[in-house]
Amino acid sequence: MKNIVILISGSGSNMQAIVEAARVQRWAEKQGAQVVAVFSNRPDATGLAWARTQGLAAQSLDHKAFDSREAFDHALMQAIDAFDPALVVLAGFMRILTPGFVAHYAGRMVNIHPSLLPAFAGLNTHARAIEAGCKFAGATVHEVTAELDHGAILAQAVVPVLPDDTPEVLAARVLTQEHRIYPQAIAEKIAALRSR
Ligand code: NHR
Ligand code: GAR
C-alpha cells in the first residue's frame, strides 16, 4: 500500500477534498493508496479535528517550540517517516522547508500554490494578482524542490479575476478549483509512482 501523509497549517479544506476523493474513488482498492496521517505546524489548525473524525492520525508539531528550521524539519521528518510515506502532500502548509528535508522526499512531495506559477511565487498571491491587473488567476500543483514554488508543474486551473474582486473573494473562487485539481493530480502522481 502506498501511504500518503498530508501537511496542513489551517482549515485543511484541500486535505478534506483529498480524503473524500480517496474514499469516493476507492483509492485503496483501485490505486493501492491511502491517506494515513495529517500533521500541522500550528496546534490550532482546525483541520486536525476533522482528520481525527475520519480515523486518521492527526498531530501538531509547533514550529515555535524548536530553536531552528533544521530542528523543526528534523522532528517533522521523523514523525512523517513513522508512517512510511510514498507521497507527502503540502495542503496549505505555511512553513518553508529546508533543503535537507526537501532532498529526503525528492520526487515524492507535492504542493498546491494559489497562483498560476511561475507568476506570483510566495505569499499574498491573490492581492498581488489583483494589484497587477491580471484578468485570470488560478492554482498550480507542483513538485516541491528547494527553491520555493519552482518545482515541475503537475496541474493547473484557471479562474477569471472579476472587476470588484477582493483578495478574499478571488481566493474562494480559486479554492473551489484547488479542491478539483489537487485530488486528481495526486491520483495521477500515485499512478506514476506505481508504474516506476
Ligand atoms: N518549501 C520548499 N523548500 N519549497 C517549496 O516549494 C515549498 C516549501 C514550503 C511550503 C508552500 C508555499 C506556497 O504554496 C510551500 C512550498 C510558505 C511560505 C512562507 O513564506 C511561502 C510559500 C509557501 C508556504 N512561509 C513563512 C516562513 O517563514 C511563514 C509564513 C506564515 O507562517 O504565515 O516559512 O505558497
Ligand atoms: C489554499 O488556497 C492553498 O493553495 C494556500 O492556502 C490555502 C489553504 O487552504 N496555500 C498557500 O498559500 C501556501 N503558502 P486549506 O487549508 O483550506 O486547504
mmCIF file of C-alpha atoms and ligand atoms in Angstrom:
data_model
loop_
_atom_site.group_PDB
_atom_site.id
_atom_site.type_symbol
_atom_site.label_atom_id
_atom_site.label_comp_id
_atom_site.label_asym_id
_atom_site.label_seq_id
_atom_site.Cartn_x
_atom_site.Cartn_y
_atom_site.Cartn_z
ATOM 1 C CA MET A 1 0.000 0.000 0.000
ATOM 2 C CA LYS A 2 1.256 3.495 -0.830
ATOM 3 C CA ASN A 3 0.840 5.730 2.208
ATOM 4 C CA ILE A 4 0.011 9.417 1.824
ATOM 5 C CA VAL A 5 0.893 11.918 4.571
ATOM 6 C CA ILE A 6 -0.673 15.403 4.410
ATOM 7 C CA LEU A 7 0.808 18.575 5.954
ATOM 8 C CA ILE A 8 -1.505 21.475 6.793
ATOM 9 C CA SER A 9 -1.407 24.756 8.713
ATOM 10 C CA GLY A 10 -5.029 25.826 8.780
ATOM 11 C CA SER A 11 -8.530 24.808 7.835
ATOM 12 C CA GLY A 12 -7.398 21.933 5.670
ATOM 13 C CA SER A 13 -10.112 22.162 3.032
ATOM 14 C CA ASN A 14 -7.722 20.730 0.430
ATOM 15 C CA MET A 15 -6.870 17.878 2.816
ATOM 16 C CA GLN A 16 -10.606 17.252 3.168
ATOM 17 C CA ALA A 17 -11.068 17.191 -0.624
ATOM 18 C CA ILE A 18 -8.223 14.663 -0.931
ATOM 19 C CA VAL A 19 -9.504 12.395 1.861
ATOM 20 C CA GLU A 20 -13.021 12.490 0.398
ATOM 21 C CA ALA A 21 -11.777 11.767 -3.140
ATOM 22 C CA ALA A 22 -9.764 8.835 -1.797
ATOM 23 C CA ARG A 23 -12.886 7.417 -0.204
ATOM 24 C CA VAL A 24 -15.364 8.093 -3.027
ATOM 25 C CA GLN A 25 -12.940 6.927 -5.739
ATOM 26 C CA ARG A 26 -11.795 3.922 -3.685
ATOM 27 C CA TRP A 27 -8.086 4.692 -3.911
ATOM 28 C CA ALA A 28 -7.204 1.864 -1.514
ATOM 29 C CA GLU A 29 -8.837 -0.707 -3.791
ATOM 30 C CA LYS A 30 -8.109 0.845 -7.202
ATOM 31 C CA GLN A 31 -4.778 2.654 -6.640
ATOM 32 C CA GLY A 32 -3.335 0.807 -3.676
ATOM 33 C CA ALA A 33 -3.057 4.153 -1.880
ATOM 34 C CA GLN A 34 -4.363 5.529 1.387
ATOM 35 C CA VAL A 35 -4.156 8.727 3.404
ATOM 36 C CA VAL A 36 -2.729 7.691 6.769
ATOM 37 C CA ALA A 37 -1.725 10.799 8.694
ATOM 38 C CA VAL A 38 -2.050 14.578 8.898
ATOM 39 C CA PHE A 39 0.468 16.907 10.536
ATOM 40 C CA SER A 40 0.148 20.629 11.284
ATOM 41 C CA ASN A 41 2.835 23.093 12.357
ATOM 42 C CA ARG A 42 0.065 25.055 14.080
ATOM 43 C CA PRO A 43 -1.538 23.425 17.123
ATOM 44 C CA ASP A 44 -4.773 25.376 16.490
ATOM 45 C CA ALA A 45 -5.247 24.183 12.882
ATOM 46 C CA THR A 46 -8.945 23.320 12.637
ATOM 47 C CA GLY A 47 -8.210 20.657 10.012
ATOM 48 C CA LEU A 48 -6.710 18.374 12.674
ATOM 49 C CA ALA A 49 -10.030 17.779 14.420
ATOM 50 C CA TRP A 50 -11.730 16.900 11.132
ATOM 51 C CA ALA A 51 -8.920 14.469 10.275
ATOM 52 C CA ARG A 52 -9.467 12.703 13.606
ATOM 53 C CA THR A 53 -13.161 12.306 12.820
ATOM 54 C CA GLN A 54 -12.020 10.365 9.747
ATOM 55 C CA GLY A 55 -9.951 7.980 11.834
ATOM 56 C CA LEU A 56 -6.660 9.480 10.654
ATOM 57 C CA ALA A 57 -3.631 10.007 12.840
ATOM 58 C CA ALA A 58 -3.525 13.786 13.303
ATOM 59 C CA GLN A 59 -0.754 15.526 15.194
ATOM 60 C CA SER A 60 0.649 19.013 15.565
ATOM 61 C CA LEU A 61 4.319 19.886 15.777
ATOM 62 C CA ASP A 62 4.571 23.525 16.825
ATOM 63 C CA HIS A 63 7.449 25.094 14.893
ATOM 64 C CA LYS A 64 7.747 27.753 17.635
ATOM 65 C CA ALA A 65 8.887 25.046 20.055
ATOM 66 C CA PHE A 66 12.066 24.470 18.026
ATOM 67 C CA ASP A 67 15.292 26.502 18.019
ATOM 68 C CA SER A 68 15.869 26.383 14.284
ATOM 69 C CA ARG A 69 14.221 25.459 10.987
ATOM 70 C CA GLU A 70 16.569 22.465 10.791
ATOM 71 C CA ALA A 71 15.478 21.193 14.217
ATOM 72 C CA PHE A 72 11.782 21.551 13.340
ATOM 73 C CA ASP A 73 12.251 19.856 9.962
ATOM 74 C CA HIS A 74 14.228 17.022 11.554
ATOM 75 C CA ALA A 75 11.438 16.321 14.066
ATOM 76 C CA LEU A 76 8.784 16.588 11.353
ATOM 77 C CA MET A 77 10.730 14.203 9.115
ATOM 78 C CA GLN A 78 10.938 11.601 11.874
ATOM 79 C CA ALA A 79 7.232 11.910 12.624
ATOM 80 C CA ILE A 80 6.328 11.587 8.933
ATOM 81 C CA ASP A 81 8.668 8.659 8.312
ATOM 82 C CA ALA A 82 6.972 6.644 11.057
ATOM 83 C CA PHE A 83 4.126 6.348 8.500
ATOM 84 C CA ASP A 84 6.363 5.068 5.681
ATOM 85 C CA PRO A 85 5.101 7.629 3.156
ATOM 86 C CA ALA A 86 5.139 7.108 -0.607
ATOM 87 C CA LEU A 87 3.915 10.686 -1.024
ATOM 88 C CA VAL A 88 3.984 13.801 1.178
ATOM 89 C CA VAL A 89 1.292 16.346 0.303
ATOM 90 C CA LEU A 90 1.518 20.025 1.330
ATOM 91 C CA ALA A 91 -2.032 21.362 1.606
ATOM 92 C CA GLY A 92 -1.968 24.953 2.811
ATOM 93 C CA PHE A 93 1.247 24.222 4.693
ATOM 94 C CA MET A 94 2.827 27.583 5.539
ATOM 95 C CA ARG A 95 6.425 26.791 6.580
ATOM 96 C CA ILE A 96 9.299 26.951 4.121
ATOM 97 C CA LEU A 97 11.110 23.598 4.235
ATOM 98 C CA THR A 98 14.902 23.258 4.462
ATOM 99 C CA PRO A 99 16.945 21.781 1.589
ATOM 100 C CA GLY A 100 17.700 18.661 3.667
ATOM 101 C CA PHE A 101 14.012 17.978 4.244
ATOM 102 C CA VAL A 102 13.205 18.541 0.563
ATOM 103 C CA ALA A 103 16.055 16.244 -0.556
ATOM 104 C CA HIS A 104 14.808 13.475 1.743
ATOM 105 C CA TYR A 105 11.401 13.498 -0.036
ATOM 106 C CA ALA A 106 12.717 14.283 -3.530
ATOM 107 C CA GLY A 107 10.253 13.136 -6.186
ATOM 108 C CA ARG A 108 7.625 12.261 -3.605
ATOM 109 C CA MET A 109 6.438 15.613 -2.251
ATOM 110 C CA VAL A 110 3.883 17.923 -3.885
ATOM 111 C CA ASN A 111 2.292 21.301 -3.110
ATOM 112 C CA ILE A 112 -0.673 23.328 -4.273
ATOM 113 C CA HIS A 113 0.042 27.012 -4.700
ATOM 114 C CA PRO A 114 -2.745 29.575 -5.184
ATOM 115 C CA SER A 115 -1.440 31.238 -8.348
ATOM 116 C CA LEU A 116 -0.646 30.412 -11.954
ATOM 117 C CA LEU A 117 3.054 29.664 -11.463
ATOM 118 C CA PRO A 118 5.608 30.862 -12.436
ATOM 119 C CA ALA A 119 3.655 34.051 -11.683
ATOM 120 C CA PHE A 120 3.386 35.027 -8.010
ATOM 121 C CA ALA A 121 5.512 32.537 -6.141
ATOM 122 C CA GLY A 122 5.456 33.227 -2.394
ATOM 123 C CA LEU A 123 2.724 34.736 -0.243
ATOM 124 C CA ASN A 124 -0.297 37.059 -0.757
ATOM 125 C CA THR A 125 -0.840 35.794 -4.279
ATOM 126 C CA HIS A 126 -4.441 36.983 -4.686
ATOM 127 C CA ALA A 127 -3.774 40.573 -3.618
ATOM 128 C CA ARG A 128 -0.740 40.651 -5.908
ATOM 129 C CA ALA A 129 -2.706 39.289 -8.899
ATOM 130 C CA ILE A 130 -5.460 41.892 -8.388
ATOM 131 C CA GLU A 131 -2.892 44.672 -7.917
ATOM 132 C CA ALA A 132 -1.129 43.645 -11.153
ATOM 133 C CA GLY A 133 -4.411 43.882 -13.060
ATOM 134 C CA CYS A 134 -4.430 40.190 -14.029
ATOM 135 C CA LYS A 135 -7.564 39.069 -15.882
ATOM 136 C CA PHE A 136 -7.012 35.456 -14.866
ATOM 137 C CA ALA A 137 -5.722 33.777 -11.739
ATOM 138 C CA GLY A 138 -5.644 30.172 -10.580
ATOM 139 C CA ALA A 139 -3.813 27.436 -8.785
ATOM 140 C CA THR A 140 -0.838 25.187 -9.525
ATOM 141 C CA VAL A 141 0.069 21.721 -8.260
ATOM 142 C CA HIS A 142 3.844 21.267 -8.379
ATOM 143 C CA GLU A 143 6.682 19.093 -7.163
ATOM 144 C CA VAL A 144 8.393 20.559 -4.108
ATOM 145 C CA THR A 145 12.044 21.482 -4.641
ATOM 146 C CA ALA A 146 14.455 23.517 -2.511
ATOM 147 C CA GLU A 147 13.596 26.642 -4.493
ATOM 148 C CA LEU A 148 10.219 27.888 -3.284
ATOM 149 C CA ASP A 149 7.286 27.256 -5.653
ATOM 150 C CA HIS A 150 9.630 26.320 -8.530
ATOM 151 C CA GLY A 151 9.249 22.548 -8.915
ATOM 152 C CA ALA A 152 7.840 20.877 -12.044
ATOM 153 C CA ILE A 153 4.198 21.767 -12.712
ATOM 154 C CA LEU A 154 1.798 18.820 -12.473
ATOM 155 C CA ALA A 155 -1.600 20.550 -12.893
ATOM 156 C CA GLN A 156 -3.175 23.992 -13.148
ATOM 157 C CA ALA A 157 -6.650 25.511 -13.052
ATOM 158 C CA VAL A 158 -7.635 28.970 -14.284
ATOM 159 C CA VAL A 159 -10.356 31.299 -12.977
ATOM 160 C CA PRO A 160 -11.299 34.821 -14.095
ATOM 161 C CA VAL A 161 -10.457 37.842 -11.969
ATOM 162 C CA LEU A 162 -13.651 39.905 -11.862
ATOM 163 C CA PRO A 163 -13.800 43.717 -11.629
ATOM 164 C CA ASP A 164 -14.874 44.004 -7.980
ATOM 165 C CA ASP A 165 -12.835 41.108 -6.632
ATOM 166 C CA THR A 166 -11.239 41.398 -3.226
ATOM 167 C CA PRO A 167 -8.396 39.010 -2.336
ATOM 168 C CA GLU A 168 -10.895 37.045 -0.199
ATOM 169 C CA VAL A 169 -13.457 36.669 -2.999
ATOM 170 C CA LEU A 170 -10.779 35.665 -5.506
ATOM 171 C CA ALA A 171 -9.246 33.212 -3.007
ATOM 172 C CA ALA A 172 -12.604 31.479 -2.581
ATOM 173 C CA ARG A 173 -13.022 31.152 -6.368
ATOM 174 C CA VAL A 174 -9.530 29.692 -6.702
ATOM 175 C CA LEU A 175 -10.014 27.351 -3.720
ATOM 176 C CA THR A 176 -13.024 25.701 -5.375
ATOM 177 C CA GLN A 177 -10.763 24.778 -8.278
ATOM 178 C CA GLU A 178 -7.984 23.604 -5.949
ATOM 179 C CA HIS A 179 -10.407 21.051 -4.497
ATOM 180 C CA ARG A 180 -10.986 19.701 -8.005
ATOM 181 C CA ILE A 181 -7.420 19.545 -9.355
ATOM 182 C CA TYR A 182 -5.457 18.527 -6.251
ATOM 183 C CA PRO A 183 -7.039 15.101 -5.663
ATOM 184 C CA GLN A 184 -6.821 14.435 -9.412
ATOM 185 C CA ALA A 185 -3.123 15.360 -9.583
ATOM 186 C CA ILE A 186 -2.368 13.193 -6.528
ATOM 187 C CA ALA A 187 -4.127 10.204 -8.073
ATOM 188 C CA GLU A 188 -2.016 10.689 -11.228
ATOM 189 C CA LYS A 189 1.174 11.065 -9.197
ATOM 190 C CA ILE A 190 0.419 7.848 -7.269
ATOM 191 C CA ALA A 191 -0.200 6.027 -10.545
ATOM 192 C CA ALA A 192 3.143 7.323 -11.864
ATOM 193 C CA LEU A 193 4.953 6.198 -8.680
ATOM 194 C CA ARG A 194 3.381 2.747 -9.028
ATOM 195 C CA SER A 195 4.487 2.260 -12.620
ATOM 196 C CA ARG A 196 8.129 3.190 -11.999
HETATM 197 N N1 NHR B 1 9.413 24.523 0.905
HETATM 198 C C1 NHR B 1 10.249 24.392 -0.131
HETATM 199 N N2 NHR B 1 11.514 24.134 0.124
HETATM 200 N N3 NHR B 1 9.844 24.507 -1.426
HETATM 201 C C2 NHR B 1 8.559 24.791 -1.690
HETATM 202 O O1 NHR B 1 8.192 24.877 -2.960
HETATM 203 C C3 NHR B 1 7.635 24.972 -0.631
HETATM 204 C C4 NHR B 1 8.109 24.817 0.679
HETATM 205 C C5 NHR B 1 7.257 25.002 1.770
HETATM 206 C C6 NHR B 1 5.945 25.367 1.566
HETATM 207 C C7 NHR B 1 4.104 26.101 0.084
HETATM 208 C C8 NHR B 1 4.234 27.567 -0.370
HETATM 209 C C9 NHR B 1 3.018 28.072 -1.134
HETATM 210 O O2 NHR B 1 2.301 27.290 -1.749
HETATM 211 C C10 NHR B 1 5.472 25.558 0.269
HETATM 212 C C11 NHR B 1 6.304 25.328 -0.834
HETATM 213 C C12 NHR B 1 5.009 29.224 2.954
HETATM 214 C C13 NHR B 1 5.761 30.323 2.569
HETATM 215 C C14 NHR B 1 6.338 31.261 3.595
HETATM 216 O O3 NHR B 1 6.885 32.303 3.240
HETATM 217 C C15 NHR B 1 5.981 30.513 1.217
HETATM 218 C C16 NHR B 1 5.471 29.618 0.297
HETATM 219 C C17 NHR B 1 4.733 28.511 0.689
HETATM 220 C C18 NHR B 1 4.495 28.323 2.025
HETATM 221 N N4 NHR B 1 6.270 30.934 4.905
HETATM 222 C C19 NHR B 1 6.797 31.715 6.017
HETATM 223 C C20 NHR B 1 8.100 31.076 6.562
HETATM 224 O O4 NHR B 1 8.873 31.827 7.130
HETATM 225 C C21 NHR B 1 5.821 31.762 7.164
HETATM 226 C C22 NHR B 1 4.521 32.398 6.784
HETATM 227 C C23 NHR B 1 3.422 32.170 7.799
HETATM 228 O O5 NHR B 1 3.600 31.399 8.767
HETATM 229 O O6 NHR B 1 2.334 32.750 7.601
HETATM 230 O O7 NHR B 1 8.258 29.848 6.480
HETATM 231 O O8 NHR B 1 2.823 29.304 -1.192
HETATM 232 C C1 GAR B 2 -5.092 27.191 -0.259
HETATM 233 O O1 GAR B 2 -5.604 28.202 -1.085
HETATM 234 C C2 GAR B 2 -3.662 26.897 -0.655
HETATM 235 O O2 GAR B 2 -3.437 26.946 -2.049
HETATM 236 C C3 GAR B 2 -2.944 28.009 0.026
HETATM 237 O O3 GAR B 2 -3.589 28.180 1.270
HETATM 238 C C4 GAR B 2 -4.936 27.707 1.180
HETATM 239 C C5 GAR B 2 -5.109 26.615 2.192
HETATM 240 O O4 GAR B 2 -6.453 26.271 2.314
HETATM 241 N N1 GAR B 2 -1.580 27.692 0.213
HETATM 242 C C6 GAR B 2 -0.681 28.608 0.447
HETATM 243 O O5 GAR B 2 -0.919 29.793 0.416
HETATM 244 C C7 GAR B 2 0.688 28.060 0.764
HETATM 245 N N2 GAR B 2 1.573 29.141 1.027
HETATM 246 P P1 GAR B 2 -6.869 24.916 3.062
HETATM 247 O O6 GAR B 2 -6.108 24.866 4.371
HETATM 248 O O7 GAR B 2 -8.332 25.108 3.299
HETATM 249 O O8 GAR B 2 -6.541 23.779 2.153
#
